Amino acid sequence: MLKKYLLAPGPTPVPPEVLLAMAQPIIHHRTPQFEAVFAEVQAGLQRLFQTREDVLILASSGTGAMEAAVTNTTSPGDHVIVVNGGKFGERWTKIATAYGLAVTELKVEWGRAVEPDAVARALREHPETRLVLMQASETSTTALHPVEAVARLTRDRETLLVVDGITAVGVLDLPMDALGIDVLITGSQKALMLPPGLAFLALSERAWRAVANAKTPRFYFDLTRERENQQKHTTAWTPAISLVSGTHAALQLIFAEELANVFARHARLARATRAAAQALGLRLVAPECASPATTGIYLPDGVPGKIVGYLRDRVGVTFAGGQDQLKGKIVRIAHLGYIDAFDVVTAIAALEMALAAFGQRVAFGAGIGAAEAVLMEGMPPVPAA
Ligand SMILES: *Cc1c(COP(=O)(O)O)cnc(C)c1O
């Protein structure tokens, strides 16, 4: 028997409540029944995004919403600034380039956060900049970027701040309206504990004003048409009905736990994972700006990248490896979404044992012990006798 544990930064495990909600017979989407569910999901997403704006639901993976954000707010030839500190930052450049935008890239060393000063300088050099495009959490390097500091720069300018929050929304406190984020994006298969297939995005009032003048071609992801429909609790095209029902169940779980507790849990699981890595003498990929969604850990010298495949196929524990220049060098342990203390303990135990299997000398339990010491903070009090 090989029991499976999914600890990758998307897709993430799906709770039984959500699986059951999605197993219900399909209802037709042009009905009051579906519209009632859709309306509740919309209200829940506004709470999750911490925004008064409409949160639009798209049938696509997260990249679809990234593309929609670009095409709906720009015209060909417009200038944009991209914070590129990893694979997802690079994706902003590819999308913007595909639509004929002029891109200034701020390259950030992998594992580091962008310096707000670098963004300020680029904005001074290019006052005509339409968009600053960045990640809140750059999943490929496990680094967290300073969205709040960048928002302070864009807020008082004509420039819109577009944030890929795909491993940040529902992970850490990222209040869209309070920070002045103009476009905030997430996807279903990360902290929302759903299968892949939905993307969510909200636009600020000034972003919607930009949409009215934007000439970049778009059709499926025409957000104006989408908003007109979604304000009537329906969608322009056939929605992913089962996934919308699943979102309804997932949001109920999130609000039953309460958002503040959800954020605290992610922070605690991340701290426990980092403490374990340090106790095992392993180096972190993003020590100064570690994301609470995923912890990147360098493999010790002599341990090949294939340990990730070994863990997945022989041990049953799925982590993510590294991409591009980090390929074969790191392991990424995700702790976002439907993940608790004992998933982290399992992850660390699997890592310790796999390192030993690959010939490393491991002080068994050192990582687990360090993790447990942190995870105790989340243990409920013992009831009085
Ligand atoms: C997962 C992820 C995406 C979305 O990728 P899709 O495969 O299109 O869902 C985008 N940005 C970040 C930071 C991610 O973690």
mmCIF file of C-alpha atoms and ligand atoms in Angstrom:
data_model
loop_
_atom_site.group_PDB
_atom_site.id
_atom_site.type_symbol
_atom_site.label_atom_id
_atom_site.label_comp_id
_atom_site.label_asym_id
_atom_site.label_seq_id
_atom_site.Cartn_x
_atom_site.Cartn_y
_atom_site.Cartn_z
ATOM 1 C CA MET A 1 0.000 0.000 0.000
ATOM 2 C CA LEU A 2 1.162 3.500 -0.760
ATOM 3 C CA LYS A 3 -0.841 6.125 1.074
ATOM 4 C CA LYS A 4 -0.618 9.485 -0.685
ATOM 5 C CA TYR A 5 0.171 12.813 0.923
ATOM 6 C CA LEU A 6 -0.080 15.908 -1.279
ATOM 7 C CA LEU A 7 2.180 18.678 0.044
ATOM 8 C CA ALA A 8 2.845 20.594 -3.178
ATOM 9 C CA PRO A 9 2.110 24.291 -3.721
ATOM 10 C CA GLY A 10 -0.844 23.576 -5.958
ATOM 11 C CA PRO A 11 -2.806 21.548 -6.493
ATOM 12 C CA THR A 12 -3.366 21.115 -2.762
ATOM 13 C CA PRO A 13 -5.485 18.545 -0.898
ATOM 14 C CA VAL A 14 -9.272 18.936 -1.075
ATOM 15 C CA PRO A 15 -11.304 18.477 2.146
ATOM 16 C CA PRO A 16 -14.066 15.828 2.161
ATOM 17 C CA GLU A 17 -16.733 18.520 2.645
ATOM 18 C CA VAL A 18 -15.648 20.113 -0.621
ATOM 19 C CA LEU A 19 -15.405 16.799 -2.484
ATOM 20 C CA LEU A 20 -18.950 15.935 -1.407
ATOM 21 C CA ALA A 21 -20.318 19.316 -2.442
ATOM 22 C CA MET A 22 -18.816 18.793 -5.896
ATOM 23 C CA ALA A 23 -20.268 15.271 -6.137
ATOM 24 C CA GLN A 24 -23.849 16.610 -6.145
ATOM 25 C CA PRO A 25 -25.816 16.254 -9.387
ATOM 26 C CA ILE A 26 -25.278 19.138 -11.777
ATOM 27 C CA ILE A 27 -27.900 21.846 -11.628
ATOM 28 C CA HIS A 28 -28.504 24.111 -14.603
ATOM 29 C CA HIS A 29 -26.702 27.435 -14.312
ATOM 30 C CA ARG A 30 -29.457 29.669 -15.710
ATOM 31 C CA THR A 31 -31.682 29.007 -12.695
ATOM 32 C CA PRO A 32 -32.535 30.764 -9.431
ATOM 33 C CA GLN A 33 -30.995 27.773 -7.587
ATOM 34 C CA PHE A 34 -27.575 28.256 -9.126
ATOM 35 C CA GLU A 35 -27.782 32.040 -8.832
ATOM 36 C CA ALA A 36 -28.413 31.719 -5.090
ATOM 37 C CA VAL A 37 -25.280 29.610 -4.622
ATOM 38 C CA PHE A 38 -23.303 31.938 -6.883
ATOM 39 C CA ALA A 39 -24.390 35.008 -4.901
ATOM 40 C CA GLU A 40 -23.215 33.464 -1.635
ATOM 41 C CA VAL A 41 -19.892 32.517 -3.213
ATOM 42 C CA GLN A 42 -19.468 36.095 -4.464
ATOM 43 C CA ALA A 43 -20.097 37.502 -0.987
ATOM 44 C CA GLY A 44 -17.641 35.031 0.537
ATOM 45 C CA LEU A 45 -14.972 35.920 -2.013
ATOM 46 C CA GLN A 46 -15.357 39.612 -1.179
ATOM 47 C CA ARG A 47 -14.678 38.761 2.469
ATOM 48 C CA LEU A 48 -11.700 36.641 1.462
ATOM 49 C CA PHE A 49 -10.239 39.389 -0.757
ATOM 50 C CA GLN A 50 -11.165 42.024 1.860
ATOM 51 C CA THR A 51 -12.741 44.177 -0.834
ATOM 52 C CA ARG A 52 -16.013 45.912 -1.584
ATOM 53 C CA GLU A 53 -15.430 45.370 -5.317
ATOM 54 C CA ASP A 54 -16.910 42.506 -7.321
ATOM 55 C CA VAL A 55 -14.738 39.394 -7.277
ATOM 56 C CA LEU A 56 -15.143 37.779 -10.691
ATOM 57 C CA ILE A 57 -15.084 34.003 -11.105
ATOM 58 C CA LEU A 58 -13.492 32.658 -14.281
ATOM 59 C CA ALA A 59 -13.406 29.099 -15.587
ATOM 60 C CA SER A 60 -9.651 28.799 -16.098
ATOM 61 C CA SER A 61 -6.469 28.155 -14.188
ATOM 62 C CA GLY A 62 -4.819 31.098 -12.443
ATOM 63 C CA THR A 63 -2.939 32.132 -15.563
ATOM 64 C CA GLY A 64 -6.242 32.949 -17.262
ATOM 65 C CA ALA A 65 -6.922 35.635 -14.673
ATOM 66 C CA MET A 66 -3.357 36.920 -15.056
ATOM 67 C CA GLU A 67 -3.937 37.265 -18.798
ATOM 68 C CA ALA A 68 -7.352 38.887 -18.214
ATOM 69 C CA ALA A 69 -5.780 41.428 -15.861
ATOM 70 C CA VAL A 70 -3.286 42.442 -18.557
ATOM 71 C CA THR A 71 -5.584 42.500 -21.578
ATOM 72 C CA ASN A 72 -8.422 44.363 -19.873
ATOM 73 C CA THR A 73 -6.343 47.237 -18.481
ATOM 74 C CA THR A 74 -3.934 48.055 -21.324
ATOM 75 C CA SER A 75 -3.615 49.042 -24.958
ATOM 76 C CA PRO A 76 -0.868 47.746 -27.269
ATOM 77 C CA GLY A 77 2.367 49.668 -26.745
ATOM 78 C CA ASP A 78 1.587 50.589 -23.134
ATOM 79 C CA HIS A 79 4.475 50.422 -20.705
ATOM 80 C CA VAL A 80 4.446 48.027 -17.770
ATOM 81 C CA ILE A 81 6.919 47.147 -15.009
ATOM 82 C CA VAL A 82 7.280 43.476 -14.109
ATOM 83 C CA VAL A 83 8.820 42.252 -10.869
ATOM 84 C CA ASN A 84 10.531 39.085 -12.067
ATOM 85 C CA GLY A 85 11.921 37.037 -9.192
ATOM 86 C CA GLY A 86 11.008 33.578 -10.432
ATOM 87 C CA LYS A 87 8.902 31.488 -12.811
ATOM 88 C CA PHE A 88 5.676 33.318 -12.071
ATOM 89 C CA GLY A 89 7.243 36.747 -12.386
ATOM 90 C CA GLU A 90 8.591 35.589 -15.733
ATOM 91 C CA ARG A 91 5.033 34.635 -16.703
ATOM 92 C CA TRP A 92 3.948 38.284 -16.345
ATOM 93 C CA THR A 93 6.641 39.248 -18.853
ATOM 94 C CA LYS A 94 5.549 36.545 -21.289
ATOM 95 C CA ILE A 95 1.901 37.583 -21.124
ATOM 96 C CA ALA A 96 2.665 41.302 -21.466
ATOM 97 C CA THR A 97 5.033 40.657 -24.365
ATOM 98 C CA ALA A 98 2.496 38.440 -26.129
ATOM 99 C CA TYR A 99 0.051 41.363 -26.144
ATOM 100 C CA GLY A 100 2.543 43.887 -27.470
ATOM 101 C CA LEU A 101 3.242 45.812 -24.278
ATOM 102 C CA ALA A 102 6.581 47.481 -23.566
ATOM 103 C CA VAL A 103 8.056 45.712 -20.546
ATOM 104 C CA THR A 104 10.649 46.922 -18.068
ATOM 105 C CA GLU A 105 11.706 43.928 -16.004
ATOM 106 C CA LEU A 106 13.008 44.262 -12.473
ATOM 107 C CA LYS A 107 15.000 41.083 -12.139
ATOM 108 C CA VAL A 108 15.209 39.874 -8.575
ATOM 109 C CA GLU A 109 17.676 37.250 -7.463
ATOM 110 C CA TRP A 110 15.795 33.993 -6.872
ATOM 111 C CA GLY A 111 14.918 33.598 -3.204
ATOM 112 C CA ARG A 112 14.951 37.327 -2.561
ATOM 113 C CA ALA A 113 12.237 39.966 -2.359
ATOM 114 C CA VAL A 114 12.083 42.984 -4.656
ATOM 115 C CA GLU A 115 13.440 46.216 -3.160
ATOM 116 C CA PRO A 116 10.648 48.797 -3.109
ATOM 117 C CA ASP A 117 13.342 51.365 -4.022
ATOM 118 C CA ALA A 118 13.943 49.540 -7.291
ATOM 119 C CA VAL A 119 10.256 49.859 -8.126
ATOM 120 C CA ALA A 120 10.311 53.552 -7.141
ATOM 121 C CA ARG A 121 13.301 54.155 -9.426
ATOM 122 C CA ALA A 122 11.675 52.367 -12.364
ATOM 123 C CA LEU A 123 8.500 54.394 -11.844
ATOM 124 C CA ARG A 124 10.519 57.621 -11.875
ATOM 125 C CA GLU A 125 12.255 56.573 -15.096
ATOM 126 C CA HIS A 126 8.940 55.541 -16.656
ATOM 127 C CA PRO A 127 6.226 57.829 -15.314
ATOM 128 C CA GLU A 128 4.001 56.625 -18.168
ATOM 129 C CA THR A 129 3.868 53.106 -16.658
ATOM 130 C CA ARG A 130 0.342 51.664 -16.805
ATOM 131 C CA LEU A 131 0.834 48.618 -14.601
ATOM 132 C CA VAL A 132 3.202 47.243 -12.026
ATOM 133 C CA LEU A 133 2.841 43.457 -12.196
ATOM 134 C CA MET A 134 4.105 41.353 -9.319
ATOM 135 C CA GLN A 135 3.557 38.257 -7.188
ATOM 136 C CA ALA A 136 2.731 38.513 -3.497
ATOM 137 C CA SER A 137 4.230 35.067 -2.959
ATOM 138 C CA GLU A 138 6.602 33.842 -5.702
ATOM 139 C CA THR A 139 5.838 30.152 -5.412
ATOM 140 C CA SER A 140 8.810 29.012 -7.507
ATOM 141 C CA THR A 141 11.371 30.480 -5.092
ATOM 142 C CA THR A 142 9.193 30.535 -1.939
ATOM 143 C CA ALA A 143 9.902 34.264 -1.505
ATOM 144 C CA LEU A 144 7.416 36.847 -0.298
ATOM 145 C CA HIS A 145 7.423 40.249 -2.021
ATOM 146 C CA PRO A 146 6.553 43.476 -0.162
ATOM 147 C CA VAL A 147 3.153 44.260 -1.703
ATOM 148 C CA GLU A 148 2.278 46.848 0.911
ATOM 149 C CA ALA A 149 5.411 48.906 0.227
ATOM 150 C CA VAL A 150 4.904 48.746 -3.549
ATOM 151 C CA ALA A 151 1.231 49.705 -3.146
ATOM 152 C CA ARG A 152 2.341 52.851 -1.323
ATOM 153 C CA LEU A 153 4.236 53.806 -4.516
ATOM 154 C CA THR A 154 1.463 53.104 -7.010
ATOM 155 C CA ARG A 155 -1.460 54.423 -4.944
ATOM 156 C CA ASP A 156 -0.676 58.092 -5.578
ATOM 157 C CA ARG A 157 0.132 57.633 -9.269
ATOM 158 C CA GLU A 158 -1.825 56.770 -12.373
ATOM 159 C CA THR A 159 -0.072 53.388 -12.347
ATOM 160 C CA LEU A 160 -2.150 50.357 -11.364
ATOM 161 C CA LEU A 161 -0.770 47.643 -9.108
ATOM 162 C CA VAL A 162 -1.643 44.130 -10.305
ATOM 163 C CA VAL A 163 -0.893 41.411 -7.751
ATOM 164 C CA ASP A 164 -0.779 37.696 -8.459
ATOM 165 C CA GLY A 165 -1.904 36.542 -5.028
ATOM 166 C CA ILE A 166 -2.341 32.932 -6.068
ATOM 167 C CA THR A 167 -0.369 31.570 -3.092
ATOM 168 C CA ALA A 168 -1.167 34.562 -0.858
ATOM 169 C CA VAL A 169 -4.942 35.066 -0.803
ATOM 170 C CA GLY A 170 -6.261 32.918 2.046
ATOM 171 C CA VAL A 171 -2.702 32.390 3.299
ATOM 172 C CA LEU A 172 -1.707 35.778 4.676
ATOM 173 C CA ASP A 173 -3.425 39.063 5.420
ATOM 174 C CA LEU A 174 -3.564 40.918 2.091
ATOM 175 C CA PRO A 175 -6.489 43.342 2.395
ATOM 176 C CA MET A 176 -7.057 44.522 -1.166
ATOM 177 C CA ASP A 177 -8.932 47.759 -0.485
ATOM 178 C CA ALA A 178 -6.941 48.829 2.582
ATOM 179 C CA LEU A 179 -3.609 48.357 0.800
ATOM 180 C CA GLY A 180 -4.756 49.919 -2.468
ATOM 181 C CA ILE A 181 -4.180 46.900 -4.688
ATOM 182 C CA ASP A 182 -5.805 47.531 -8.082
ATOM 183 C CA VAL A 183 -6.107 43.979 -9.337
ATOM 184 C CA LEU A 184 -5.870 40.970 -7.034
ATOM 185 C CA ILE A 185 -5.871 37.428 -8.403
ATOM 186 C CA THR A 186 -6.078 33.952 -6.987
ATOM 187 C CA GLY A 187 -6.780 30.433 -8.204
ATOM 188 C CA SER A 188 -8.838 27.538 -6.894
ATOM 189 C CA GLN A 189 -6.129 24.917 -6.397
ATOM 190 C CA LYS A 190 -4.081 26.633 -3.693
ATOM 191 C CA ALA A 191 -5.339 28.035 -0.354
ATOM 192 C CA LEU A 192 -8.961 27.685 -1.458
ATOM 193 C CA MET A 193 -8.652 23.894 -1.132
ATOM 194 C CA LEU A 194 -10.372 23.196 -4.462
ATOM 195 C CA PRO A 195 -9.337 21.260 -7.548
ATOM 196 C CA PRO A 196 -7.763 23.312 -10.348
ATOM 197 C CA GLY A 197 -10.154 25.037 -12.755
ATOM 198 C CA LEU A 198 -11.284 28.358 -11.325
ATOM 199 C CA ALA A 199 -9.571 31.727 -11.179
ATOM 200 C CA PHE A 200 -10.784 34.714 -9.189
ATOM 201 C CA LEU A 201 -9.943 38.369 -9.600
ATOM 202 C CA ALA A 202 -11.130 41.733 -8.355
ATOM 203 C CA LEU A 203 -10.474 45.191 -9.808
ATOM 204 C CA SER A 204 -10.411 48.505 -7.991
ATOM 205 C CA GLU A 205 -12.589 51.383 -9.120
ATOM 206 C CA ARG A 206 -9.676 53.040 -10.908
ATOM 207 C CA ALA A 207 -8.768 49.732 -12.559
ATOM 208 C CA TRP A 208 -12.324 49.582 -13.952
ATOM 209 C CA ARG A 209 -11.830 53.109 -15.326
ATOM 210 C CA ALA A 210 -8.726 51.840 -17.129
ATOM 211 C CA VAL A 211 -10.741 48.929 -18.515
ATOM 212 C CA ALA A 212 -13.091 51.374 -20.250
ATOM 213 C CA ASN A 213 -10.167 52.772 -22.306
ATOM 214 C CA ALA A 214 -8.169 49.580 -22.816
ATOM 215 C CA LYS A 215 -7.842 48.484 -26.436
ATOM 216 C CA THR A 216 -5.931 45.219 -26.158
ATOM 217 C CA PRO A 217 -8.044 42.525 -27.866
ATOM 218 C CA ARG A 218 -9.926 40.098 -25.646
ATOM 219 C CA PHE A 219 -12.974 37.908 -25.947
ATOM 220 C CA TYR A 220 -13.376 34.982 -23.513
ATOM 221 C CA PHE A 221 -11.786 37.049 -20.756
ATOM 222 C CA ASP A 222 -13.738 40.258 -21.455
ATOM 223 C CA LEU A 223 -14.136 41.426 -17.861
ATOM 224 C CA THR A 224 -16.696 44.107 -18.694
ATOM 225 C CA ARG A 225 -19.096 41.526 -20.085
ATOM 226 C CA GLU A 226 -18.237 39.175 -17.245
ATOM 227 C CA ARG A 227 -18.991 41.798 -14.610
ATOM 228 C CA GLU A 228 -22.313 42.725 -16.216
ATOM 229 C CA ASN A 229 -23.362 39.081 -15.939
ATOM 230 C CA GLN A 230 -21.875 38.383 -12.531
ATOM 231 C CA GLN A 231 -23.624 41.389 -11.005
ATOM 232 C CA LYS A 232 -26.766 39.406 -11.900
ATOM 233 C CA HIS A 233 -25.262 36.299 -10.223
ATOM 234 C CA THR A 234 -24.586 34.494 -13.441
ATOM 235 C CA THR A 235 -21.630 34.200 -15.799
ATOM 236 C CA ALA A 236 -21.051 35.204 -19.415
ATOM 237 C CA TRP A 237 -20.228 31.622 -20.411
ATOM 238 C CA THR A 238 -21.108 28.272 -18.870
ATOM 239 C CA PRO A 239 -19.581 28.299 -15.390
ATOM 240 C CA ALA A 240 -17.697 25.355 -13.869
ATOM 241 C CA ILE A 241 -20.824 24.518 -11.879
ATOM 242 C CA SER A 242 -19.335 21.794 -9.644
ATOM 243 C CA LEU A 243 -16.349 23.936 -8.784
ATOM 244 C CA VAL A 244 -18.635 26.813 -7.829
ATOM 245 C CA SER A 245 -20.479 24.454 -5.458
ATOM 246 C CA GLY A 246 -17.106 23.360 -4.112
ATOM 247 C CA THR A 247 -16.094 26.981 -3.582
ATOM 248 C CA HIS A 248 -19.260 27.493 -1.555
ATOM 249 C CA ALA A 249 -18.244 24.625 0.759
ATOM 250 C CA ALA A 250 -14.596 25.718 0.934
ATOM 251 C CA LEU A 251 -15.518 29.272 1.904
ATOM 252 C CA GLN A 252 -17.731 27.914 4.680
ATOM 253 C CA LEU A 253 -14.749 26.006 6.074
ATOM 254 C CA ILE A 254 -12.538 29.098 5.861
ATOM 255 C CA PHE A 255 -15.011 31.365 7.640
ATOM 256 C CA ALA A 256 -15.818 28.721 10.270
ATOM 257 C CA GLU A 257 -12.116 28.744 11.177
ATOM 258 C CA GLU A 258 -12.099 32.568 10.839
ATOM 259 C CA LEU A 259 -9.718 34.379 8.538
ATOM 260 C CA ALA A 260 -7.386 35.560 11.284
ATOM 261 C CA ASN A 261 -6.964 31.962 12.463
ATOM 262 C CA VAL A 262 -6.395 30.776 8.901
ATOM 263 C CA PHE A 263 -3.555 33.302 8.532
ATOM 264 C CA ALA A 264 -2.123 32.368 11.949
ATOM 265 C CA ARG A 265 -2.208 28.674 11.058
ATOM 266 C CA HIS A 266 -0.301 29.229 7.822
ATOM 267 C CA ALA A 267 2.285 31.366 9.631
ATOM 268 C CA ARG A 268 2.714 28.715 12.328
ATOM 269 C CA LEU A 269 3.049 25.817 9.869
ATOM 270 C CA ALA A 270 5.656 27.792 7.927
ATOM 271 C CA ARG A 271 7.620 28.642 11.075
ATOM 272 C CA ALA A 272 7.528 24.994 12.160
ATOM 273 C CA THR A 273 8.811 23.853 8.769
ATOM 274 C CA ARG A 274 11.618 26.414 8.798
ATOM 275 C CA ALA A 275 12.564 25.447 12.356
ATOM 276 C CA ALA A 276 12.737 21.807 11.291
ATOM 277 C CA ALA A 277 14.982 22.616 8.327
ATOM 278 C CA GLN A 278 17.318 24.620 10.525
ATOM 279 C CA ALA A 279 17.434 21.877 13.175
ATOM 280 C CA LEU A 280 18.459 19.451 10.421
ATOM 281 C CA GLY A 281 21.210 21.811 9.297
ATOM 282 C CA LEU A 282 19.508 22.517 5.974
ATOM 283 C CA ARG A 283 19.579 25.910 4.229
ATOM 284 C CA LEU A 284 16.438 27.806 3.288
ATOM 285 C CA VAL A 285 15.972 29.154 -0.245
ATOM 286 C CA ALA A 286 14.378 32.412 0.951
ATOM 287 C CA PRO A 287 15.653 32.903 4.503
ATOM 288 C CA GLU A 288 14.959 36.641 4.668
ATOM 289 C CA CYS A 289 11.549 36.745 3.010
ATOM 290 C CA ALA A 290 10.071 33.281 3.433
ATOM 291 C CA SER A 291 6.512 32.825 2.196
ATOM 292 C CA PRO A 292 4.016 31.286 4.628
ATOM 293 C CA ALA A 293 2.648 29.212 1.723
ATOM 294 C CA THR A 294 5.660 27.048 0.914
ATOM 295 C CA THR A 295 9.101 26.465 2.383
ATOM 296 C CA GLY A 296 11.995 26.004 -0.015
ATOM 297 C CA ILE A 297 14.906 23.990 1.354
ATOM 298 C CA TYR A 298 18.272 23.318 -0.331
ATOM 299 C CA LEU A 299 19.161 19.652 -0.554
ATOM 300 C CA PRO A 300 22.443 18.849 1.185
ATOM 301 C CA ASP A 301 25.517 18.250 -0.991
ATOM 302 C CA GLY A 302 25.458 14.748 -2.390
ATOM 303 C CA VAL A 303 21.685 14.380 -2.337
ATOM 304 C CA PRO A 304 20.347 14.372 -5.904
ATOM 305 C CA GLY A 305 17.135 16.066 -7.003
ATOM 306 C CA LYS A 306 15.618 12.668 -7.699
ATOM 307 C CA ILE A 307 14.888 12.415 -3.959
ATOM 308 C CA VAL A 308 11.691 14.351 -4.803
ATOM 309 C CA GLY A 309 10.565 11.632 -7.238
ATOM 310 C CA TYR A 310 11.584 8.935 -4.751
ATOM 311 C CA LEU A 311 9.466 10.570 -2.025
ATOM 312 C CA ARG A 312 6.501 10.874 -4.392
ATOM 313 C CA ASP A 313 6.599 7.475 -6.114
ATOM 314 C CA ARG A 314 8.066 5.191 -3.446
ATOM 315 C CA VAL A 315 7.157 6.884 -0.170
ATOM 316 C CA GLY A 316 3.842 8.508 -1.160
ATOM 317 C CA VAL A 317 4.744 12.061 -0.144
ATOM 318 C CA THR A 318 4.504 14.681 -2.893
ATOM 319 C CA PHE A 319 6.648 17.768 -2.471
ATOM 320 C CA ALA A 320 7.696 20.045 -5.309
ATOM 321 C CA GLY A 321 11.242 20.235 -6.612
ATOM 322 C CA GLY A 322 12.976 23.261 -8.059
ATOM 323 C CA GLN A 323 12.590 24.811 -11.502
ATOM 324 C CA ASP A 324 15.221 26.185 -13.903
ATOM 325 C CA GLN A 325 18.366 27.145 -11.983
ATOM 326 C CA LEU A 326 16.989 25.531 -8.804
ATOM 327 C CA LYS A 327 16.167 22.257 -10.571
ATOM 328 C CA GLY A 328 17.612 19.303 -8.694
ATOM 329 C CA LYS A 329 18.830 21.537 -5.901
ATOM 330 C CA ILE A 330 15.833 22.171 -3.684
ATOM 331 C CA VAL A 331 12.687 20.699 -2.270
ATOM 332 C CA ARG A 332 9.578 22.813 -1.702
ATOM 333 C CA ILE A 333 7.305 21.704 1.115
ATOM 334 C CA ALA A 334 3.915 23.364 0.764
ATOM 335 C CA HIS A 335 1.751 24.094 3.778
ATOM 336 C CA LEU A 336 -1.172 26.010 2.344
ATOM 337 C CA GLY A 337 -4.820 25.166 2.190
ATOM 338 C CA TYR A 338 -6.139 22.015 3.839
ATOM 339 C CA ILE A 339 -2.960 21.382 5.827
ATOM 340 C CA ASP A 340 -2.507 21.099 9.569
ATOM 341 C CA ALA A 341 0.180 20.440 12.171
ATOM 342 C CA PHE A 342 0.244 16.713 11.564
ATOM 343 C CA ASP A 343 0.739 17.118 7.833
ATOM 344 C CA VAL A 344 3.854 19.144 8.645
ATOM 345 C CA VAL A 345 5.045 16.460 11.077
ATOM 346 C CA THR A 346 4.511 13.859 8.331
ATOM 347 C CA ALA A 347 6.392 16.026 5.847
ATOM 348 C CA ILE A 348 9.385 16.474 8.120
ATOM 349 C CA ALA A 349 9.469 12.789 9.083
ATOM 350 C CA ALA A 350 9.406 11.828 5.411
ATOM 351 C CA LEU A 351 12.204 14.290 4.657
ATOM 352 C CA GLU A 352 14.382 13.008 7.527
ATOM 353 C CA MET A 353 13.881 9.376 6.505
ATOM 354 C CA ALA A 354 14.412 10.015 2.803
ATOM 355 C CA LEU A 355 17.635 11.926 3.492
ATOM 356 C CA ALA A 356 18.814 8.934 5.547
ATOM 357 C CA ALA A 357 17.830 6.589 2.725
ATOM 358 C CA PHE A 358 20.000 8.713 0.418
ATOM 359 C CA GLY A 359 22.983 8.178 2.700
ATOM 360 C CA GLN A 360 22.880 11.324 4.808
ATOM 361 C CA ARG A 361 23.604 11.133 8.490
ATOM 362 C CA VAL A 362 20.370 12.329 10.066
ATOM 363 C CA ALA A 363 19.625 12.898 13.743
ATOM 364 C CA PHE A 364 16.195 11.287 13.580
ATOM 365 C CA GLY A 365 13.534 13.414 15.206
ATOM 366 C CA ALA A 366 15.624 16.589 15.298
ATOM 367 C CA GLY A 367 13.472 18.233 12.641
ATOM 368 C CA ILE A 368 10.226 16.849 14.007
ATOM 369 C CA GLY A 369 11.109 18.000 17.521
ATOM 370 C CA ALA A 370 11.844 21.530 16.361
ATOM 371 C CA ALA A 371 8.576 21.576 14.414
ATOM 372 C CA GLU A 372 6.584 20.258 17.359
ATOM 373 C CA ALA A 373 7.960 22.962 19.619
ATOM 374 C CA VAL A 374 6.469 25.573 17.282
ATOM 375 C CA LEU A 375 3.277 23.630 16.591
ATOM 376 C CA MET A 376 2.500 23.464 20.326
ATOM 377 C CA GLU A 377 1.361 27.086 19.966
ATOM 378 C CA GLY A 378 -1.637 25.783 18.070
ATOM 379 C CA MET A 379 -2.539 23.027 20.530
ATOM 380 C CA PRO A 380 -5.890 23.619 22.234
ATOM 381 C CA PRO A 381 -5.922 24.050 25.998
ATOM 382 C CA VAL A 382 -6.669 20.934 28.053
ATOM 383 C CA PRO A 383 -10.231 21.099 29.352
ATOM 384 C CA ALA A 384 -10.591 21.605 33.118
ATOM 385 C CA ALA A 385 -11.460 18.376 34.971
HETATM 386 C C1 LIG B 1 0.023 28.300 -9.085
HETATM 387 C C2 LIG B 1 0.416 29.693 -9.394
HETATM 388 C C3 LIG B 1 -0.048 30.351 -10.539
HETATM 389 C C4 LIG B 1 -1.110 29.798 -11.449
HETATM 390 O O1 LIG B 1 -0.775 28.903 -12.310
HETATM 391 P P1 LIG B 1 -1.896 28.061 -13.078
HETATM 392 O O2 LIG B 1 -1.162 26.830 -13.378
HETATM 393 O O3 LIG B 1 -2.278 28.837 -14.238
HETATM 394 O O4 LIG B 1 -3.049 27.886 -12.124
HETATM 395 C C5 LIG B 1 0.310 31.657 -10.754
HETATM 396 N N1 LIG B 1 1.080 32.322 -9.877
HETATM 397 C C6 LIG B 1 1.522 31.738 -8.753
HETATM 398 C C7 LIG B 1 2.348 32.546 -7.817
HETATM 399 C C8 LIG B 1 1.213 30.415 -8.471
HETATM 400 O O5 LIG B 1 1.640 29.846 -7.341
#
